[in-house]
Short mmCIF file of C-alpha atoms in Angstrom, two decimals:
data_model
loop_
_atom_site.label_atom_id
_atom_site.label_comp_id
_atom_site.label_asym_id
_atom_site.label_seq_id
_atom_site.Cartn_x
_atom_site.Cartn_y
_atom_site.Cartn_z
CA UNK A 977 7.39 14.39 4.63
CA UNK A 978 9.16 12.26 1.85
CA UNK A 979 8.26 9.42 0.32
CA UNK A 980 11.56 8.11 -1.71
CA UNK A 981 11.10 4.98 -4.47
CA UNK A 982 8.11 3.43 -1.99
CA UNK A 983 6.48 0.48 -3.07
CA UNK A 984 3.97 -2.06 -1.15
CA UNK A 985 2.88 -5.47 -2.18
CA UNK A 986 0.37 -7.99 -1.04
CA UNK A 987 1.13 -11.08 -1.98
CA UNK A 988 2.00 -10.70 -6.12
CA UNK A 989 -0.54 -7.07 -6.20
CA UNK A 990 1.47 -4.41 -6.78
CA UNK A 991 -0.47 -1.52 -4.45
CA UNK A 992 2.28 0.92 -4.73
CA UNK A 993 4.79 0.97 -7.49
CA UNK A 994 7.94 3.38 -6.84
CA UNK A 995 5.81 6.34 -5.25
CA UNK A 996 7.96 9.44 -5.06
CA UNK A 997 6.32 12.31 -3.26
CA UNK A 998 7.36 15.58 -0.96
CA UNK A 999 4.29 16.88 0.85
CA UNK A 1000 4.75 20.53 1.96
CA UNK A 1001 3.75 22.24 4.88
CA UNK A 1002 0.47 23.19 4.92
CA UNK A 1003 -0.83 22.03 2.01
CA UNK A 1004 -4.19 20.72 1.06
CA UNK A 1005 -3.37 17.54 -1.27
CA UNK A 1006 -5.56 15.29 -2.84
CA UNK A 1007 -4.87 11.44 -4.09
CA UNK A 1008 -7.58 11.16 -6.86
CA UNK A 1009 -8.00 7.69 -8.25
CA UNK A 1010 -10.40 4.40 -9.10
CA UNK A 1011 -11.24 1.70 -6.71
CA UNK A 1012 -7.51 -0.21 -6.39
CA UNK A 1013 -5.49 2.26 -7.33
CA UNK A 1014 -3.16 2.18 -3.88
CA UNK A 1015 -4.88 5.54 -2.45
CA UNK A 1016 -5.72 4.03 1.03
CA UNK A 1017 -2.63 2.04 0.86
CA UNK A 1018 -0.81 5.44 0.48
CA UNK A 1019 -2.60 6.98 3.66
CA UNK A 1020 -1.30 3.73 5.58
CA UNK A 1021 2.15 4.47 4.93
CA UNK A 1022 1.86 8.03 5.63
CA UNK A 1023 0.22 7.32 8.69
CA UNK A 1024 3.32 4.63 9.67
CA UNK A 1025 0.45 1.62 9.73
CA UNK A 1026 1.82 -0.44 7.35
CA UNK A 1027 5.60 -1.43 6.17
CA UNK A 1028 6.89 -0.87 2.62
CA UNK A 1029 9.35 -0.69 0.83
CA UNK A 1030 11.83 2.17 -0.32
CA UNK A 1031 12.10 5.51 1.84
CA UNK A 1032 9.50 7.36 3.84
CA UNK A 1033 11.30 10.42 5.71
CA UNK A 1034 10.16 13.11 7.91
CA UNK A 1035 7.49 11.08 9.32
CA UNK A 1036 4.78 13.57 11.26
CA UNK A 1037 2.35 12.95 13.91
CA UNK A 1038 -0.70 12.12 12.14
CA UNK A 1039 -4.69 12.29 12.57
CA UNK A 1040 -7.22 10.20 10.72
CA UNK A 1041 -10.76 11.02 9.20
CA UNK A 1042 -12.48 8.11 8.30
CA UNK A 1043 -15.65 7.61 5.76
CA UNK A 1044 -18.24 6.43 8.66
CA UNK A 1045 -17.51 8.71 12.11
CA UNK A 1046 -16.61 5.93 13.97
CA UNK A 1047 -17.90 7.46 17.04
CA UNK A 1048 -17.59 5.92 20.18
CA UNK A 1049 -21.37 5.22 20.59
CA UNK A 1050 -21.73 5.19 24.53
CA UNK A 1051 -20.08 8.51 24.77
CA UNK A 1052 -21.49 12.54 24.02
CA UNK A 1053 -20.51 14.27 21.70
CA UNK A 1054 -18.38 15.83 24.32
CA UNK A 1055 -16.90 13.11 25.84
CA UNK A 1056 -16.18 11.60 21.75
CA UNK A 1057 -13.84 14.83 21.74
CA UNK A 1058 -12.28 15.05 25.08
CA UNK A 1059 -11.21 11.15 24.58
CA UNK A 1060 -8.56 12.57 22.00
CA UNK A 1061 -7.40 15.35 24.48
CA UNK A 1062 -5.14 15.51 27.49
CA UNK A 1063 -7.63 16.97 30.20
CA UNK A 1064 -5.13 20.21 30.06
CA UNK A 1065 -6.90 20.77 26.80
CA UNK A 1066 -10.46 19.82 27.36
CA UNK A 1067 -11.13 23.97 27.10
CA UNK A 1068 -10.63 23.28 23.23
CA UNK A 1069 -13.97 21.10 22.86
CA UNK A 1070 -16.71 24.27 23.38
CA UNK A 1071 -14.75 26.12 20.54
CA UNK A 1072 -14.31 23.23 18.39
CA UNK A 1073 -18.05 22.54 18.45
CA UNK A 1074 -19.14 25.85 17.64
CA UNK A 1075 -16.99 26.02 14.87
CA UNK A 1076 -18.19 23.51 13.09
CA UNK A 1077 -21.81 24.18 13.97
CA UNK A 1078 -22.94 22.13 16.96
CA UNK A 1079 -22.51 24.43 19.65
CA UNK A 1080 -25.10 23.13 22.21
CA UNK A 1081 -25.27 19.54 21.11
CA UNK A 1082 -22.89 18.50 23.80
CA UNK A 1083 -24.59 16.10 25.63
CA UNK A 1084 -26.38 14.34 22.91
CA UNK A 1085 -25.03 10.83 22.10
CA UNK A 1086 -24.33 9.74 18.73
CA UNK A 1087 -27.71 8.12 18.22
CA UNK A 1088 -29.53 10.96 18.95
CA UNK A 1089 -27.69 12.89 16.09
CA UNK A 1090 -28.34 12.80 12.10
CA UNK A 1091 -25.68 11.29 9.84
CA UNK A 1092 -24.40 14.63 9.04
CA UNK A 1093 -24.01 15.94 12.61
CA UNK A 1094 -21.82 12.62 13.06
CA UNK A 1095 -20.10 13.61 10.35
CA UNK A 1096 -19.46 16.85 12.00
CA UNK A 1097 -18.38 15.55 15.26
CA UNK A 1098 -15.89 13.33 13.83
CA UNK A 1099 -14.28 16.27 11.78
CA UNK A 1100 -13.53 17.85 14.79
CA UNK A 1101 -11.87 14.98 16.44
CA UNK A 1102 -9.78 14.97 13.94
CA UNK A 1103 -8.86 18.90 14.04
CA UNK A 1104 -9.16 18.73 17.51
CA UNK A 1105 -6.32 15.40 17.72
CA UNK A 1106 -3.01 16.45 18.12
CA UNK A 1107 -1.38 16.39 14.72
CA UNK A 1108 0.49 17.96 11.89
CA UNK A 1109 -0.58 16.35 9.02
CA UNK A 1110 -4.55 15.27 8.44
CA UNK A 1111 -5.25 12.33 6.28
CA UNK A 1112 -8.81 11.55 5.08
CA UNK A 1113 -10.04 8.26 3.82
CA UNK A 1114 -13.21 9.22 1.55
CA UNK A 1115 -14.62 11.77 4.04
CA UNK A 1116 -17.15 12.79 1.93
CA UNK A 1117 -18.18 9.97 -0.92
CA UNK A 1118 -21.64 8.68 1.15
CA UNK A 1119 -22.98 11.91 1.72
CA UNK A 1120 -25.70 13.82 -0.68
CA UNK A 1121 -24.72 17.05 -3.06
CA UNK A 1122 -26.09 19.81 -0.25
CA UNK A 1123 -24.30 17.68 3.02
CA UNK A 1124 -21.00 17.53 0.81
CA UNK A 1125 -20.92 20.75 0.02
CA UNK A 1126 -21.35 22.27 3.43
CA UNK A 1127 -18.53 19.85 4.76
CA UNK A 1128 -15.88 20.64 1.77
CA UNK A 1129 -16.75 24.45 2.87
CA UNK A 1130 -15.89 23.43 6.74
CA UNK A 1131 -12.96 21.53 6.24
CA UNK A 1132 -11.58 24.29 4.12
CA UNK A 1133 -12.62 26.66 6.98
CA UNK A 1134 -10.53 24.73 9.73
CA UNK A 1135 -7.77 23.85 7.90
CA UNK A 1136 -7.14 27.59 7.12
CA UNK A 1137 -7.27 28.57 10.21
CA UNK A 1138 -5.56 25.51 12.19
CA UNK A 1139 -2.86 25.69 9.32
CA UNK A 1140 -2.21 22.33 9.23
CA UNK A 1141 -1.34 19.53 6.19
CA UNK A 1142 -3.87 17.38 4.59
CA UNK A 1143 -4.07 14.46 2.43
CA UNK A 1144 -7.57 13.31 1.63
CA UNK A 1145 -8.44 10.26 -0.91
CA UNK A 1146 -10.98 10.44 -3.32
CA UNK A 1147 -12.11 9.04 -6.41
CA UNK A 1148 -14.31 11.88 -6.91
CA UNK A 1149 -13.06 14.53 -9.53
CA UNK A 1150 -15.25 17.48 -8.69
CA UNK A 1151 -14.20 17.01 -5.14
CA UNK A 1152 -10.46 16.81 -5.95
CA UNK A 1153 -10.76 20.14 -7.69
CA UNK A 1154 -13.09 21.78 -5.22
CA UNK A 1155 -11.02 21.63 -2.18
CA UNK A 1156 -7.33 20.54 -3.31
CA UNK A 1157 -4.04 23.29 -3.89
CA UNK A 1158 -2.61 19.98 -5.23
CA UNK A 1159 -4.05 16.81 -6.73
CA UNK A 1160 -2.20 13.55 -7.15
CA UNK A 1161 -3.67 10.83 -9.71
CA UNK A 1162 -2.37 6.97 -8.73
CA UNK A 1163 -3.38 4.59 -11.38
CA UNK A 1164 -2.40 0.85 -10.72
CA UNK A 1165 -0.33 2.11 -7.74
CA UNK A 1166 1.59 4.35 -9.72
CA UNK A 1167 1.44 8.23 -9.93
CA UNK A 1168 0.42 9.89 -12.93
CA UNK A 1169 -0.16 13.24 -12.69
CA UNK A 1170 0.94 15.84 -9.86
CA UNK A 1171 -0.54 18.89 -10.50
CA UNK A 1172 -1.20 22.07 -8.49
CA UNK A 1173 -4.52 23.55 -8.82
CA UNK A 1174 -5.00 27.36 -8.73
CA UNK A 1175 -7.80 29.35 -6.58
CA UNK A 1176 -8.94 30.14 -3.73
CA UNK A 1177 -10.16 27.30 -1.27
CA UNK A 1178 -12.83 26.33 -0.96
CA UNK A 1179 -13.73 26.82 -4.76
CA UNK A 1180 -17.24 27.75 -6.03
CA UNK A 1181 -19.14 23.73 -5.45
CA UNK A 1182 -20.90 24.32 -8.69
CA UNK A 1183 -18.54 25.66 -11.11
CA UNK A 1184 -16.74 22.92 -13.18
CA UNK A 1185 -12.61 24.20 -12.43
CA UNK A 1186 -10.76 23.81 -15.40
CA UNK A 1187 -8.18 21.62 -13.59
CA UNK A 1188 -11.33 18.71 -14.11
CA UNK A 1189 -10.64 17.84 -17.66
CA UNK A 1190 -6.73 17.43 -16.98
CA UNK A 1191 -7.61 15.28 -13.89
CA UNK A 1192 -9.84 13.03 -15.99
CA UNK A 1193 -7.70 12.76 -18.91
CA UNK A 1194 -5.66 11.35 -16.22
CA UNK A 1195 -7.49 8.64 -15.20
CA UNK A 1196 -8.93 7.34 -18.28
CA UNK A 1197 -5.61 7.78 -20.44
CA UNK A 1198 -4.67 3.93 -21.39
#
C-alpha cells in the first residue's frame, strides 16, 4: 500500500501533513508518536474509514485491534471468533485458541475471563479476520510490564507464522523497538523519522535496543 502527499484536516488542525509512505509486504511497522500526533488518524486512512486528501493506493483488506477487546459481551469466547468467520471456516477457532493460550476456555463468556484473557481473545479475532494487513490502535499501553510482555511475544509469534502486514500505534518507545522491523515517528502530523530496526522479533523485553535513543531524539528534537 501507498500513501502519496496525504493530508487530513479537521476543521483548521492539521492531523496529517503530506504523509508519504510504502508499506511492504509483510512487514511489522510501527507509528511511534505523542498524544496528537495523527497516529490513529493514519490507521483510519489505512483502514479506508476516513477521507483525505492526496493519494492512498493499493488499498488491502484490513483487520483492526483495538486498545479495550471490544468483545461482544453476550457471546463465548467461541462464538466472539466464529462471528468474524464464514461457517466454512469455523474449524480455524480450536487452533486459534490454542495458539494463543486459551485452549479450553471456549465456552466462557467475556465476564468470566481476566483482562488479559480478553486481551487474548481479541488478538485472535483479529488474526483470525480475514485480512492482509493488521492495524493496531495501542494494543498494549493499559496493560502491566509482565501482561505486555507476554502479548508483544504472541503477536510476534502469529504474525510470523500467519505472514501477514502490521501497523500498530504507539507512543511507547520500548515497545516500538521491541516488536517493530520498521518504526515511523509522526510529530504534528508529519513524519520524521523512518527507520528500520535490526533483530530478530520479538527482541529481548528487557534489553534497551539501540534503535531507542534515535527514536527519542526523534520525538523530542524541536
Amino acid at each position: 500500500m501507498t500513501l502519496e502527499h496525504v493530508t487530513k484536516k479537521y476543521d483548521e488542525r492539521i492531523a496529517l501533513d503530506d504523509v508519504c509512505l510504502e508499506l511492504r509486504e509483510g512487514e511489522i511497522c510501527a507509528v511511534l508518536g505523542e498524544s496528537g500526533a495523527g497516529k490513529t488518524t493514519l490507521l483510519n486512512v489505512l483502514a479506508g474509514q476516513t477521507s483525505c486528501e492526496g493519494k492512498v493506493e493499493g488499498r488491502l483488506p484490513c483487520s483492526y485491534l483495538f486498545q479495550s477487546p471490544k468483545l461482544l459481551p453476550n457471546l463465548t469466547v467461541e462464538a466472539n471468533l466464529r462471528f468474524v468467520l464464514p461457517r466454512a471456516q469455523w474449524g480455524a477457532v480450536g487452533d486459534m485458541l490454542e495458539k494463543v493460550g486459551l485452549a479450553g476456555r471456549e465456552k466462557s463468556y467475556p465476564r468470566e475471563l481476566s483482562g488479559g484473557e480478553r486481551q487474548r481473545v481479541a488478538i485472535a479475532r483479529a488474526f483470525l479476520y480475514p485480512h492482509e494487513l493488521l492495524l493496531m490502535d495501542e494494543p498494549f499501553s493499559s496493560l502491566d510490564l509482565s501482561l505486555k510482555k507476554s502479548l508483544l511475544g504472541l503477536v510476534a509469534q502469529l504474525c510470523a507464522r500467519h505472514g501477514k502486514g502490521v501497523v500498530f500505534v504507539t507512543h511507547d518507545v520500548h515497545e516500538a523497538a521491541v516488536l517493530a522491523r520498521r518504526v515511523i515517528v509522526l510529530k504534528r502530523g508529519r513524519v520524521v523519522l523512518d527507520t528500520p530496526v535490526e533483530g530478530e522479533i520479538p527482541r529481548d523485553f528487557f534489553s534497551r535496543p539501540s534503535v531507542e535513543e534515535t527514536l527519542v531524539r526523534a520525538l523530542t528534537d524541536a
